CSV table of C-alpha atoms in Angstrom, one decimal:
chain,number,residue,atom,x,y,z
S,1,MET,CA,-6.7,-9.8,10.4
S,2,THR,CA,-4.1,-8.5,12.9
S,3,PRO,CA,-1.0,-7.2,11.2
S,4,HIS,CA,2.3,-8.9,12.2
S,5,VAL,CA,5.2,-6.4,12.5
S,6,ASP,CA,8.6,-7.9,12.4
S,7,GLY,CA,11.6,-6.3,14.2
S,8,SER,CA,13.3,-5.7,10.8
S,9,GLY,CA,10.7,-3.0,10.0
S,10,LEU,CA,8.8,-5.3,7.6
S,11,GLU,CA,5.2,-6.4,8.0
S,12,LEU,CA,3.7,-9.5,6.2
S,13,ARG,CA,0.0,-9.7,5.7
S,14,LEU,CA,-2.1,-12.6,4.4
S,15,GLN,CA,-5.7,-12.2,3.5
S,16,PRO,CA,-8.0,-14.8,1.8
S,17,ALA,CA,-9.9,-13.3,-1.1
S,18,ALA,CA,-13.1,-14.5,0.6
S,19,PRO,CA,-13.5,-15.7,4.2
S,20,THR,CA,-15.6,-18.7,3.2
S,21,VAL,CA,-15.2,-20.7,0.0
S,22,PRO,CA,-17.1,-23.9,-0.9
S,23,LEU,CA,-14.9,-26.9,-1.9
S,24,ASP,CA,-16.1,-26.8,-5.5
S,25,ARG,CA,-14.4,-23.4,-6.0
S,26,ILE,CA,-10.7,-22.5,-5.9
S,27,ALA,CA,-9.5,-20.4,-3.0
S,28,PHE,CA,-7.2,-17.5,-3.5
S,29,ALA,CA,-5.4,-15.1,-1.1
S,30,ASP,CA,-3.5,-11.8,-1.3
S,31,VAL,CA,-0.1,-11.3,0.3
S,32,GLU,CA,1.4,-8.0,1.2
S,33,LEU,CA,4.9,-7.1,2.4
S,34,VAL,CA,5.0,-3.6,3.9
S,35,ALA,CA,8.1,-1.6,4.8
S,36,THR,CA,7.0,-0.1,8.1
S,37,GLY,CA,10.4,1.3,8.9
S,38,ALA,CA,13.2,2.4,6.7
S,39,ALA,CA,13.7,1.5,3.0
S,40,ALA,CA,14.4,-2.2,2.5
S,41,THR,CA,15.8,-4.4,-0.2
S,42,VAL,CA,13.8,-7.7,-0.2
S,43,SER,CA,13.3,-10.8,-2.3
S,44,ALA,CA,11.0,-10.2,-5.3
S,45,ARG,CA,10.0,-13.8,-5.3
S,46,LEU,CA,6.7,-13.2,-3.5
S,47,ASN,CA,4.9,-16.3,-4.9
S,48,LEU,CA,4.5,-20.0,-4.0
S,49,VAL,CA,6.3,-21.2,-7.2
S,50,GLU,CA,9.9,-20.2,-6.3
S,51,GLY,CA,9.9,-21.2,-2.6
S,52,ASP,CA,10.6,-17.9,-0.8
S,53,LEU,CA,7.0,-17.7,0.3
S,54,GLU,CA,5.4,-20.5,2.3
S,55,ILE,CA,1.8,-20.7,3.5
S,56,GLU,CA,1.1,-23.2,6.3
S,57,VAL,CA,-2.4,-24.5,6.5
S,58,SER,CA,-3.7,-26.1,9.7
S,59,PRO,CA,-6.9,-28.1,9.5
S,60,PRO,CA,-9.2,-28.6,12.4
S,61,GLY,CA,-7.6,-31.2,14.7
S,62,GLY,CA,-5.0,-32.2,12.1
S,63,ALA,CA,-1.4,-31.7,11.3
S,64,PRO,CA,-0.4,-28.6,9.4
S,65,ARG,CA,0.5,-28.9,5.7
S,66,ARG,CA,2.0,-26.3,3.3
S,67,ALA,CA,0.5,-24.9,0.2
S,68,THR,CA,3.1,-25.8,-2.5
S,69,TRP,CA,3.5,-26.1,-6.3
S,70,PRO,CA,3.5,-29.7,-7.7
S,71,TRP,CA,7.1,-29.3,-8.9
S,72,PRO,CA,10.1,-27.2,-7.9
S,73,VAL,CA,11.2,-24.2,-9.9
S,74,ASP,CA,14.9,-23.3,-10.2
S,75,SER,CA,15.1,-19.5,-10.5
S,76,ALA,CA,17.7,-16.9,-9.9
S,77,PRO,CA,17.3,-14.6,-6.9
S,78,ARG,CA,15.6,-11.3,-7.6
S,79,SER,CA,15.2,-8.3,-5.3
S,80,VAL,CA,13.0,-5.2,-5.1
S,81,GLU,CA,13.5,-2.0,-3.2
S,82,LEU,CA,10.7,-0.8,-0.9
S,83,ALA,CA,10.6,2.8,0.2
S,84,PRO,CA,9.3,3.6,3.7
S,85,GLY,CA,5.6,2.7,3.7
S,86,GLU,CA,5.7,1.1,0.3
S,87,ARG,CA,3.9,-2.3,-0.2
S,88,PHE,CA,4.8,-5.3,-2.3
S,89,VAL,CA,1.6,-7.1,-3.2
S,90,ALA,CA,0.9,-10.5,-4.8
S,91,SER,CA,-1.9,-13.1,-5.1
S,92,VAL,CA,-1.6,-16.8,-4.6
S,93,PRO,CA,-3.7,-19.9,-5.4
S,94,LEU,CA,-4.6,-22.1,-2.4
S,95,VAL,CA,-5.0,-25.3,-4.3
S,96,ALA,CA,-2.5,-28.0,-3.5
S,97,SER,CA,0.1,-29.4,-1.2
S,98,GLY,CA,2.3,-30.9,-3.9
S,99,SER,CA,-0.2,-32.6,-6.2
S,100,ALA,CA,-2.7,-33.4,-3.4
S,101,PRO,CA,-5.7,-31.1,-2.5
S,102,LEU,CA,-4.8,-28.6,0.1
S,103,PHE,CA,-8.3,-28.6,1.6
S,104,PRO,CA,-9.5,-32.3,1.5
S,105,VAL,CA,-12.6,-31.7,3.7
S,106,PRO,CA,-14.8,-28.9,4.9
S,107,GLY,CA,-13.8,-27.1,8.0
S,108,ARG,CA,-12.1,-24.0,9.5
S,109,TYR,CA,-8.5,-23.8,8.5
S,110,VAL,CA,-5.9,-21.5,10.0
S,111,LEU,CA,-3.3,-20.0,7.6
S,112,VAL,CA,0.1,-18.4,8.3
S,113,ALA,CA,2.4,-17.0,5.7
S,114,ARG,CA,6.2,-16.9,6.0
S,115,PHE,CA,8.4,-15.1,3.5
S,116,ALA,CA,12.2,-15.2,3.2
S,117,VAL,CA,12.8,-11.5,2.7
S,118,ARG,CA,16.6,-12.0,2.6
S,119,PRO,CA,18.9,-15.0,3.0
S,120,GLY,CA,18.6,-16.1,6.7
S,121,GLU,CA,15.8,-13.6,7.5
S,122,THR,CA,12.1,-14.6,7.4
S,123,VAL,CA,9.0,-12.7,8.4
S,124,ALA,CA,5.6,-14.2,9.3
S,125,SER,CA,2.1,-13.1,9.1
S,126,ALA,CA,-0.5,-13.2,11.8
S,127,PRO,CA,-2.8,-16.3,11.6
S,128,VAL,CA,-6.0,-15.9,9.5
S,129,ALA,CA,-8.9,-18.2,9.1
S,130,LEU,CA,-10.4,-19.6,5.9
S,131,VAL,CA,-13.6,-21.7,6.1
S,132,ARG,CA,-14.1,-24.3,3.4
S,133,THR,CA,-17.7,-25.3,3.2
S,134,ALA,CA,-19.4,-28.4,1.7
S,135,PRO,CA,-19.5,-28.1,-2.1
S,136,ALA,CA,-22.7,-27.1,-4.0
S,137,ASP,CA,-21.4,-29.4,-6.8
S,138,ALA,CA,-19.7,-32.5,-5.4
S,139,ALA,CA,-18.5,-33.6,-8.8
S,140,LEU,CA,-16.7,-30.3,-9.4
S,141,ALA,CA,-15.1,-30.6,-5.9
S,142,ALA,CA,-13.9,-34.1,-6.8
S,143,GLU,CA,-12.4,-32.8,-10.0
S,144,LEU,CA,-10.5,-30.1,-8.1
S,145,GLY,CA,-8.9,-32.9,-6.0
S,146,ASP,CA,-7.7,-34.8,-9.1
S,147,ARG,CA,-3.9,-34.9,-9.6
S,148,ASP,CA,-4.1,-34.1,-13.3
S,149,VAL,CA,-6.5,-31.2,-12.7
S,150,ILE,CA,-4.3,-29.8,-9.9
S,151,GLN,CA,-1.2,-29.9,-12.1
S,152,SER,CA,-3.0,-28.4,-15.0
S,153,LEU,CA,-4.4,-25.5,-13.0
S,154,LEU,CA,-1.0,-24.7,-11.4
S,155,GLY,CA,0.9,-25.4,-14.7
S,156,ALA,CA,-1.5,-23.3,-16.8
S,157,GLY,CA,-1.8,-26.0,-19.3
S,158,VAL,CA,-3.6,-29.3,-20.0
S,159,ILE,CA,-1.9,-32.3,-18.3
S,160,GLY,CA,-3.0,-35.9,-18.7
S,161,ALA,CA,-6.7,-36.6,-19.1
S,162,SER,CA,-7.8,-33.3,-17.4
S,163,GLU,CA,-9.4,-31.5,-20.3
S,164,PRO,CA,-13.0,-32.6,-19.7
S,165,SER,CA,-12.7,-31.6,-16.0
S,166,LEU,CA,-11.2,-28.3,-17.0
S,167,GLU,CA,-14.1,-27.7,-19.4
S,168,ARG,CA,-16.6,-28.2,-16.5
S,169,LEU,CA,-14.5,-25.9,-14.2
S,170,ALA,CA,-14.5,-23.3,-16.9
S,171,ALA,CA,-18.3,-23.2,-16.8
S,172,SER,CA,-18.2,-22.5,-13.0
S,173,GLY,CA,-20.3,-19.6,-11.7
S,174,ASP,CA,-17.2,-18.6,-9.7
S,175,ALA,CA,-15.1,-16.1,-11.8
S,176,GLY,CA,-11.8,-17.1,-10.3
S,177,THR,CA,-12.3,-20.8,-10.7
S,178,ALA,CA,-13.5,-20.3,-14.3
S,179,ALA,CA,-10.5,-18.1,-15.1
S,180,ALA,CA,-8.0,-20.7,-13.7
S,181,ALA,CA,-9.6,-23.3,-15.9
S,182,ASN,CA,-9.7,-21.1,-19.0
S,183,LEU,CA,-6.0,-20.2,-18.4
S,184,ALA,CA,-5.1,-23.9,-18.4
S,185,LEU,CA,-7.2,-24.4,-21.5
S,186,GLY,CA,-5.4,-21.6,-23.3
S,187,ARG,CA,-8.5,-19.5,-23.8
S,188,ALA,CA,-7.0,-16.0,-23.8
S,189,ASP,CA,-10.2,-14.6,-25.4
S,190,ALA,CA,-12.3,-15.7,-22.5
S,191,LEU,CA,-9.9,-14.2,-20.0
S,192,ALA,CA,-9.7,-10.9,-22.1
S,193,ARG,CA,-13.5,-10.6,-22.0
S,194,ALA,CA,-13.5,-10.8,-18.3
S,195,ALA,CA,-10.4,-8.8,-17.6
S,196,ASP,CA,-12.3,-6.1,-15.7
S,197,ASP,CA,-13.4,-8.6,-13.1
S,198,PRO,CA,-11.1,-8.4,-10.0
S,199,ALA,CA,-11.5,-12.2,-9.4
S,200,VAL,CA,-10.2,-12.9,-12.9
S,201,THR,CA,-7.3,-10.5,-12.5
S,202,ARG,CA,-6.4,-12.1,-9.2
S,203,ALA,CA,-6.5,-15.7,-10.6
S,204,VAL,CA,-4.3,-14.8,-13.5
S,205,ALA,CA,-1.8,-13.0,-11.3
S,206,ALA,CA,-1.7,-15.9,-8.9
S,207,LEU,CA,-1.1,-18.5,-11.5
S,208,LEU,CA,1.3,-16.6,-13.7
S,209,PRO,CA,3.5,-14.7,-11.1
S,210,PRO,CA,6.0,-12.3,-12.7
S,211,GLY,CA,9.5,-13.8,-13.1
S,212,ALA,CA,8.4,-17.3,-12.1
S,213,THR,CA,7.0,-18.5,-15.4
């Protein structure tokens, strides 16, 4: 990943948690905003829920789409002060564009993040690649593309008839995917038992961003 330094003295970085993710697992990414110059006051809404952060996803040979939440969130602006060299870090789930799957087919996708640091001022990351490979479990991959499942995972609750699918996702061998499903199922005990796993911590932080819930 090549860092992108903006003229404002702020650098936005985007890094997928893993460079290659099968379609039967949830992809996550980490986002960093770094004050490379002087101290800066920036938006604290570094998440996909509130709209200040956008991630554009370009599929091979197709039109770009944005990673978005299934519904808008009306929240008050919040800010954070970054000292010179300080980083503001967040995790995001790369699950959906609205209520549709963000990665419908295997392939190499190019991701670019944009963050509205202040009204009228946006910084962008350098492009990064995320490869989505064919699923090991086609049924799980299909469930991750289901509207009710997508809304349940991003809403951290059971929506519609998604519970059987969430149960199967909770049994995934991938810790992040299982954590997201357990969060939707309300299984705090399962999350607590795996709290030392960085993948679980990332999933919970991505799906329950501070200030946005």
